Coordinates of C-alpha atoms in Angstrom, one line a residue:
Chain A
M5 CA 61.6 20.5 -39.1
P6 CA 58.4 20.9 -37.2
A7 CA 58.4 23.5 -34.5
D8 CA 57.7 21.0 -31.7
R9 CA 60.8 19.0 -32.6
I10 CA 63.2 21.8 -32.2
D11 CA 65.5 21.3 -29.2
A12 CA 65.8 24.9 -27.9
S13 CA 68.7 24.2 -25.6
K14 CA 70.6 22.6 -28.4
V15 CA 70.1 25.5 -30.7
E16 CA 71.0 28.0 -28.0
G17 CA 74.2 26.0 -27.3
I18 CA 75.2 26.2 -31.0
L19 CA 74.4 29.9 -31.2
R20 CA 76.3 30.8 -28.0
R21 CA 79.5 29.3 -29.5
H22 CA 79.4 31.8 -32.4
P23 CA 82.2 34.4 -31.9
R24 CA 79.8 37.3 -32.2
V25 CA 77.6 35.9 -29.5
V26 CA 80.6 34.9 -27.3
A27 CA 81.6 38.5 -27.4
L28 CA 78.3 39.3 -25.7
K29 CA 79.0 37.0 -22.8
K30 CA 78.8 39.8 -20.2
R31 CA 75.6 41.2 -21.6
R32 CA 72.1 40.1 -20.8
T33 CA 70.8 38.2 -23.8
R34 CA 67.9 35.8 -24.4
I35 CA 66.4 33.9 -27.3
V36 CA 63.1 35.6 -28.0
A37 CA 62.0 33.6 -31.0
L38 CA 62.8 30.2 -32.3
G39 CA 61.2 28.3 -35.2
P40 CA 61.8 26.3 -38.3
K41 CA 63.3 28.2 -41.2
P42 CA 60.4 29.2 -43.5
S43 CA 60.6 27.0 -46.5
H44 CA 61.8 28.5 -49.8
R45 CA 61.7 27.2 -53.3
G46 CA 64.3 24.5 -53.8
E47 CA 66.1 25.0 -50.6
P48 CA 66.6 22.3 -48.0
D49 CA 64.6 23.2 -45.0
D50 CA 64.5 20.2 -42.8
R51 CA 67.4 20.9 -40.5
E52 CA 67.8 24.7 -40.2
V53 CA 66.1 26.8 -37.6
V54 CA 65.8 30.5 -37.2
A55 CA 66.7 31.9 -33.8
V56 CA 66.3 35.5 -32.6
L57 CA 68.6 36.6 -29.9
H58 CA 67.9 39.9 -28.1
D59 CA 70.7 41.9 -26.4
Y60 CA 68.8 43.8 -23.7
D61 CA 71.9 46.0 -23.0
A62 CA 72.3 47.1 -26.6
G63 CA 68.5 47.1 -27.4
Q64 CA 69.3 45.1 -30.5
S65 CA 68.1 41.7 -31.8
M66 CA 70.1 39.4 -34.0
V67 CA 68.6 36.8 -36.3
A68 CA 70.6 33.6 -36.7
L69 CA 70.1 30.7 -39.1
V70 CA 71.3 27.6 -37.3
D71 CA 72.0 24.2 -38.9
V72 CA 71.2 21.8 -36.1
K73 CA 72.6 18.7 -37.8
A74 CA 75.9 20.3 -38.7
K75 CA 75.9 22.2 -35.3
K76 CA 76.9 25.5 -36.8
V77 CA 75.5 29.0 -37.3
V78 CA 75.0 29.5 -41.0
A79 CA 74.2 33.2 -40.9
L80 CA 73.9 35.8 -38.2
Q81 CA 72.8 39.4 -38.7
D82 CA 71.2 42.3 -36.9
A83 CA 67.4 42.1 -37.1
P84 CA 66.0 45.2 -38.7
A85 CA 62.6 44.7 -37.0
H86 CA 61.3 43.8 -33.5
F87 CA 60.0 40.3 -32.9
Q88 CA 57.0 39.7 -30.8
L89 CA 57.4 38.9 -27.1
S90 CA 58.4 35.4 -26.1
E91 CA 56.5 33.5 -23.4
D92 CA 59.4 34.1 -21.0
E93 CA 59.2 37.8 -21.6
R94 CA 55.5 37.8 -21.2
R95 CA 55.7 36.1 -17.8
E96 CA 58.5 38.4 -16.7
A97 CA 56.6 41.5 -17.6
E98 CA 53.5 40.2 -15.8
G99 CA 55.5 39.3 -12.8
L100 CA 57.0 42.7 -12.6
A101 CA 53.7 44.4 -13.1
A102 CA 52.1 42.2 -10.3
K103 CA 54.7 43.5 -7.8
D104 CA 54.3 47.2 -8.7
S105 CA 52.6 49.1 -5.8
R106 CA 50.4 51.1 -8.1
V107 CA 49.1 48.0 -9.8
R108 CA 48.6 46.2 -6.4
Q109 CA 46.6 49.2 -5.1
F110 CA 44.4 49.2 -8.2
V111 CA 43.8 45.4 -8.3
G112 CA 43.4 44.9 -4.5
R113 CA 42.5 41.3 -3.8
R114 CA 41.2 40.7 -7.4
S115 CA 43.0 38.8 -10.1
L116 CA 45.4 40.7 -12.4
N117 CA 43.9 39.0 -15.5
P118 CA 46.9 40.3 -17.6
L119 CA 47.1 40.8 -21.3
T120 CA 50.6 41.5 -22.5
R121 CA 51.9 42.7 -25.8
L122 CA 55.0 44.2 -27.4
F123 CA 54.9 48.0 -26.8
F124 CA 56.8 50.9 -28.3
P125 CA 57.1 54.0 -25.9
K126 CA 56.9 57.2 -27.8
A127 CA 60.0 59.0 -28.8
G128 CA 61.7 60.8 -26.0
H129 CA 60.6 58.4 -23.4
E130 CA 63.4 57.0 -21.2
S131 CA 62.6 53.5 -22.5
S132 CA 62.1 54.3 -26.2
A133 CA 65.2 52.5 -27.2
H134 CA 64.5 49.4 -25.1
R135 CA 62.4 46.3 -25.5
C136 CA 59.1 47.0 -23.7
A137 CA 55.9 45.2 -22.9
I138 CA 52.5 46.7 -22.1
V139 CA 50.6 44.7 -19.5
F140 CA 46.9 45.3 -19.5
I141 CA 45.6 44.9 -16.0
R142 CA 42.0 43.7 -16.2
P143 CA 40.5 43.0 -12.8
S144 CA 37.0 43.3 -14.2
L145 CA 35.2 43.6 -17.5
D146 CA 35.9 47.3 -18.0
E147 CA 38.4 48.5 -15.3
R148 CA 41.8 48.9 -16.7
R149 CA 45.4 50.0 -15.9
Y150 CA 48.3 49.6 -18.3
A151 CA 51.7 48.8 -16.9
I152 CA 54.6 49.7 -19.2
V153 CA 57.4 47.3 -18.5
D154 CA 61.0 48.0 -19.6
L155 CA 62.4 44.5 -20.2
S156 CA 66.0 46.0 -20.4
L157 CA 65.7 47.8 -17.1
R158 CA 63.5 45.0 -15.7
R159 CA 61.1 47.4 -14.1
V160 CA 57.7 49.0 -14.5
V161 CA 58.4 52.5 -15.9
D162 CA 54.8 53.7 -16.1
V163 CA 51.3 52.7 -15.0
L164 CA 48.8 54.4 -17.3
T165 CA 45.1 55.0 -16.9
R166 CA 42.8 54.6 -19.8
R167 CA 42.9 58.3 -20.4
D168 CA 46.7 58.2 -20.5
L169 CA 46.7 55.4 -23.1
T170 CA 43.9 56.5 -25.3
G171 CA 44.3 60.3 -24.9
R172 CA 40.6 60.4 -24.0
Chain B
M29 CA 50.9 21.2 -42.5
P30 CA 47.4 19.7 -43.2
S31 CA 46.1 20.1 -46.7
L32 CA 42.7 20.3 -48.3
K33 CA 41.6 19.5 -51.9
K34 CA 38.4 21.3 -52.7
A35 CA 36.8 23.4 -55.4
N36 CA 39.8 23.0 -57.8
W37 CA 42.2 24.1 -55.1
H38 CA 44.8 22.2 -53.2
V39 CA 45.6 24.3 -50.1
Q40 CA 48.1 23.7 -47.3
Y41 CA 47.2 25.5 -44.1
G42 CA 48.3 25.6 -40.5
W43 CA 48.7 27.4 -37.3
S44 CA 51.7 29.5 -36.3
E45 CA 52.6 30.6 -32.9
S46 CA 52.6 34.3 -33.9
S47 CA 50.7 34.4 -37.2
G48 CA 47.4 32.8 -36.6
L49 CA 46.1 30.7 -39.5
R50 CA 48.5 30.8 -42.3
L51 CA 48.8 29.2 -45.7
G52 CA 51.5 27.1 -47.2
V53 CA 51.6 26.1 -50.8
C54 CA 48.3 26.6 -52.6
E55 CA 47.6 25.3 -56.1
Y56 CA 44.7 26.0 -58.4
Q57 CA 44.0 23.3 -61.0
G58 CA 47.3 21.7 -60.1
I59 CA 49.3 24.9 -60.8
R60 CA 51.1 26.8 -58.1
V61 CA 49.7 30.1 -57.0
I62 CA 50.9 30.8 -53.4
H63 CA 54.0 29.8 -51.7
S64 CA 53.0 31.1 -48.3
A65 CA 50.7 33.7 -46.9
S66 CA 49.9 35.1 -43.4
V67 CA 48.8 38.1 -41.4
P68 CA 51.8 38.4 -39.1
F69 CA 50.4 40.9 -36.6
V70 CA 48.0 43.7 -36.0
Y71 CA 49.4 47.1 -35.0
V72 CA 47.2 49.4 -32.9
N73 CA 47.8 53.0 -32.1
Y74 CA 45.7 55.6 -30.4
E75 CA 45.0 59.1 -31.6
G76 CA 47.8 61.5 -31.0
D77 CA 50.1 58.7 -30.0
S78 CA 49.5 59.7 -26.4
S79 CA 51.6 56.9 -25.0
G80 CA 52.7 54.5 -27.7
P81 CA 51.5 51.8 -30.0
F82 CA 51.4 48.0 -29.4
T83 CA 50.9 44.9 -31.5
D84 CA 48.4 42.1 -31.3
E85 CA 49.4 38.6 -32.3
L86 CA 46.6 36.7 -33.9
K87 CA 46.0 33.9 -31.4
S88 CA 43.2 31.8 -30.4
R89 CA 42.2 29.8 -27.3
K90 CA 40.9 27.1 -29.7
S91 CA 43.0 25.1 -32.1
K92 CA 40.2 24.1 -34.5
V93 CA 40.1 25.5 -38.0
E94 CA 36.6 25.6 -39.4
I95 CA 36.3 24.4 -42.9
R96 CA 33.0 25.8 -44.3
D97 CA 31.5 24.9 -47.7
I98 CA 30.1 27.9 -49.5
M99 CA 28.5 28.5 -52.8
F100 CA 31.3 28.1 -55.4
G101 CA 34.0 27.3 -52.9
F102 CA 35.0 27.1 -49.3
D103 CA 36.3 29.0 -46.4
L104 CA 39.0 28.4 -43.8
K105 CA 37.9 30.3 -40.7
V106 CA 39.2 30.9 -37.2
T107 CA 38.4 33.3 -34.4
Y108 CA 41.2 35.0 -32.6
D109 CA 39.8 35.3 -29.1
Y110 CA 43.0 35.3 -27.1
Y111 CA 42.5 38.9 -26.0
G112 CA 39.2 38.3 -24.4
E113 CA 36.8 41.2 -24.0
D114 CA 39.3 43.9 -25.2
Y115 CA 39.9 42.7 -28.8
Q116 CA 38.7 40.0 -31.0
Y117 CA 39.4 39.2 -34.7
E118 CA 37.9 36.7 -37.1
H119 CA 39.8 35.5 -40.1
V120 CA 38.5 34.0 -43.3
W121 CA 40.6 32.6 -46.1
R122 CA 38.1 32.2 -49.0
F123 CA 38.7 30.2 -52.2
H124 CA 36.3 30.0 -55.1
D125 CA 36.2 27.3 -57.8
D126 CA 36.9 29.8 -60.6
G127 CA 40.2 30.8 -59.1
Q128 CA 39.2 33.9 -57.0
F129 CA 40.6 33.9 -53.5
G130 CA 41.1 36.3 -50.6
S131 CA 41.9 36.8 -47.0
T132 CA 39.6 38.9 -44.7
I133 CA 40.0 39.9 -41.1
V134 CA 37.0 41.0 -39.2
I135 CA 37.9 43.5 -36.5
Q136 CA 35.5 43.2 -33.6
G137 CA 37.5 45.4 -31.2
P138 CA 36.2 47.2 -29.4
G139 CA 39.6 48.4 -28.0
E140 CA 40.3 50.5 -25.0
E141 CA 38.0 53.4 -26.1
I142 CA 34.8 53.5 -28.0
D143 CA 34.7 56.9 -29.6
G144 CA 36.7 56.0 -32.7
H145 CA 40.1 57.3 -31.7
H146 CA 42.3 54.4 -32.5
T147 CA 43.4 52.7 -35.7
Y148 CA 44.1 49.2 -36.6
H149 CA 46.9 48.6 -39.1
L150 CA 46.9 45.1 -40.6
P151 CA 49.6 43.7 -42.9
F152 CA 48.6 40.8 -45.2
R153 CA 51.7 39.1 -46.5
Y154 CA 51.5 37.0 -49.7
D155 CA 54.5 35.2 -51.2
L156 CA 53.0 34.5 -54.6
D157 CA 54.4 31.9 -56.9
I158 CA 52.7 32.3 -60.3
S159 CA 55.7 31.1 -62.4
G160 CA 56.6 28.3 -59.9
A161 CA 60.1 29.6 -59.8
S162 CA 61.7 33.1 -60.0
G163 CA 60.0 34.4 -63.0
D164 CA 57.2 36.7 -61.7
S165 CA 56.8 40.3 -62.4
F166 CA 54.8 43.1 -60.7
Q167 CA 52.6 45.4 -62.7
R168 CA 50.1 48.1 -62.0
R169 CA 47.1 49.2 -64.0
R170 CA 47.3 52.3 -66.2
A171 CA 44.5 54.8 -66.3
D172 CA 43.6 53.6 -69.9
G173 CA 43.1 50.1 -68.5
G174 CA 46.3 48.5 -69.7
W175 CA 49.1 47.3 -67.5
E176 CA 52.6 48.6 -67.0
D177 CA 55.7 47.1 -65.3
V178 CA 56.7 48.4 -61.9
V179 CA 60.5 48.3 -62.1
F180 CA 61.5 48.5 -58.5
E181 CA 60.3 47.5 -55.1
G182 CA 58.1 50.0 -53.2
R183 CA 54.8 51.3 -52.2
Q184 CA 51.7 51.4 -54.4
L185 CA 48.4 53.1 -53.8
P186 CA 45.0 52.3 -55.3
M187 CA 44.1 54.3 -58.4
H188 CA 40.6 55.1 -57.0
P189 CA 40.5 54.1 -53.3
W190 CA 36.8 54.9 -53.1
A191 CA 35.9 52.6 -56.0
P192 CA 38.7 50.1 -56.2
H193 CA 39.4 47.8 -59.1
F194 CA 42.0 45.2 -59.8
D195 CA 44.8 47.7 -59.7
W196 CA 47.9 45.4 -59.5
R197 CA 48.9 42.0 -60.7
V198 CA 51.8 39.5 -60.4
I199 CA 52.4 37.9 -63.7
D200 CA 54.4 35.1 -65.2
K201 CA 55.1 36.7 -68.6
S202 CA 56.2 33.4 -70.1
S203 CA 52.9 31.7 -69.5
G204 CA 50.7 34.7 -69.3
R205 CA 49.2 33.5 -66.0
S206 CA 48.7 36.2 -63.4
A207 CA 47.0 37.0 -60.1
S208 CA 45.3 40.4 -60.0
I209 CA 44.9 42.1 -56.7
R210 CA 42.0 44.3 -55.7
P211 CA 42.0 46.5 -52.6
R212 CA 38.9 46.8 -50.5
A213 CA 37.1 50.1 -50.4
R214 CA 37.6 51.8 -47.0
D215 CA 40.8 49.9 -46.3
N216 CA 42.9 53.0 -46.8
A217 CA 45.0 50.4 -48.4
E218 CA 48.6 50.4 -49.7
L219 CA 50.5 47.6 -51.4
W220 CA 54.2 46.9 -51.2
A221 CA 55.8 44.8 -53.9
L222 CA 59.1 43.3 -52.7
R223 CA 61.6 40.9 -54.0
Y224 CA 61.8 37.8 -51.7
S225 CA 64.6 37.8 -49.2
A226 CA 65.3 35.3 -46.4
L227 CA 65.3 38.1 -43.8
E228 CA 61.9 39.4 -44.9
S229 CA 60.4 35.9 -44.8
W230 CA 61.6 35.4 -41.3
G231 CA 59.8 38.6 -40.5
S232 CA 56.6 36.8 -41.4
W233 CA 56.7 35.4 -37.9
G234 CA 55.5 38.7 -36.6
A235 CA 58.5 41.0 -36.7
T236 CA 57.4 44.6 -36.7
G237 CA 58.7 48.2 -36.6
S238 CA 58.0 50.8 -34.0
G239 CA 56.1 52.8 -36.6
A240 CA 52.8 51.8 -38.2
P241 CA 53.2 49.3 -41.0
G242 CA 53.8 51.1 -44.3
S243 CA 55.6 54.0 -42.6
S244 CA 59.2 54.8 -43.2
G245 CA 61.5 52.7 -41.0
S246 CA 58.8 50.1 -40.3
V247 CA 57.8 46.9 -42.1
P248 CA 57.7 46.3 -45.0
A249 CA 59.7 49.5 -45.9
I250 CA 62.8 48.2 -44.1
Y251 CA 62.9 45.3 -46.6
D252 CA 62.8 47.6 -49.6
N253 CA 66.3 47.7 -51.0
G254 CA 65.3 49.2 -54.3
Q255 CA 65.6 45.9 -56.1
S256 CA 63.9 44.9 -59.3
V257 CA 60.4 43.3 -59.1
Q258 CA 60.6 42.0 -62.7
S259 CA 61.2 38.4 -63.4
T260 CA 62.0 37.4 -59.8
D261 CA 60.4 36.0 -56.6
I262 CA 57.7 38.5 -55.6
V263 CA 56.2 39.0 -52.1
V264 CA 53.4 41.5 -51.7
W265 CA 52.4 43.2 -48.5
Y266 CA 48.9 44.6 -48.5
I267 CA 48.3 46.9 -45.6
A268 CA 44.9 48.0 -44.4
H269 CA 44.6 51.0 -42.1
I270 CA 41.2 50.8 -40.4
P271 CA 40.0 53.6 -38.0
S272 CA 38.0 52.2 -35.1
V273 CA 35.1 54.6 -35.9
E274 CA 34.2 52.0 -38.6
R275 CA 33.4 49.4 -36.0
V276 CA 33.1 45.8 -36.7
T277 CA 34.9 46.2 -39.9
A278 CA 36.2 43.7 -42.5
C279 CA 39.4 44.3 -44.3
G280 CA 41.7 42.5 -46.7
P281 CA 42.7 42.1 -50.3
W282 CA 41.0 40.1 -53.0
F283 CA 42.7 38.1 -55.8
R284 CA 41.6 36.8 -59.2
L285 CA 43.6 34.4 -61.3
N286 CA 43.9 34.9 -65.0
A287 CA 44.9 32.5 -67.8
Y288 CA 44.7 29.5 -65.6
P289 CA 43.0 26.4 -67.0
R290 CA 39.2 26.8 -66.7
P291 CA 37.5 24.3 -64.5
D292 CA 35.2 21.6 -65.7
R293 CA 31.8 23.2 -65.3
D294 CA 28.4 21.7 -64.5
P295 CA 26.8 21.1 -67.9
D296 CA 23.7 23.1 -66.7
D297 CA 26.0 26.0 -65.8
D298 CA 27.0 28.2 -68.7
G299 CA 28.9 30.5 -66.5
H300 CA 26.4 33.3 -66.5
D301 CA 24.2 34.5 -63.7
H302 CA 20.6 33.7 -64.5
G303 CA 19.2 34.9 -61.2
H304 CA 20.5 32.2 -59.0
D305 CA 20.3 32.9 -55.3
H306 CA 23.9 34.1 -54.7

């Protein structure tokens, strides 16, 4: 199934009926990746999609294989790895960074020109177990600040200088 | 996925949201070689891990894949310019008419500092398909030049990193066909041979660990369940660790096919180099 033919809301509806996901009803969860199941030799691959659901409260992602035609979840398991940020997460991180007083002071009337990626705070940091983004604030060619956004806490937890980020 | 027939190859290729230019099924002389291949992400960390690492997805503002004819083959080429002035990568998938092929990323950087204090870690994932089914085996070269089976999944290092050779191969023992793998000098390379699993293949979308690729608890180590890599579906992860002090650097593995049908040659070409302008 081509990626552009996946009905995200339909997949999410199927996934949210799965008992394990129903049990997470009170938690903040979001689909962070969605795409056609990578083909494998001899397996039908025209109707199954892979969806990654992140539980921000638990700091854990789950990977689901969803059969869209049969409207059922074929498999659901904890993801051993961290998937890249979704566009929604990117926008959320950039929005939070734009509102931060330290960022606003640095940027002034200039454009944020953000560049946002998946980030891993070092061990011991308050957000080290959470899903985080780093938003590069780039108001000019070489001026930089780096906003660390904790997507679980939904706030900017650090604004780093270049020296802070690079150790130089 | 678009496909291309050229230089004895039939190559499927396409864009992925998080994996840049990736390959689908690739055949040489009509025989399957690759099931899929990609560079899922780039992991960047700064010296001393002063704040924490992050990952680059290989994205471009353009959607055009350049197909470039070269001597003895062709390239598929894209530039990943999504990160503007901070980071840029170029990616070349090269195929030669004699069955050699490879994937190279050119790291333009420059990154957030220019004194060589950060490192790029690039995983290249190849789901090889030499047997066309589940009959592939992973081997490494012995010091005497022969080959020996590697029984279980795990990490392999080049025999002589400063002067690399074709140190590893994936072989279909029933046909004798194989793809040998050569690390690039200065890649500080490591290779992981894994048995295919659905979870691992989904990770080819760009799933990463918090640690650098190759480290314990990160990809691809988290997919290593100690399973056999003999007579099965083999996936290899080649990981290049490139310090930024080596600026504007190319990295990536190279492959050579063995025991595949030889191509029809130009009658004037006896296969030897007689001083042609290569």
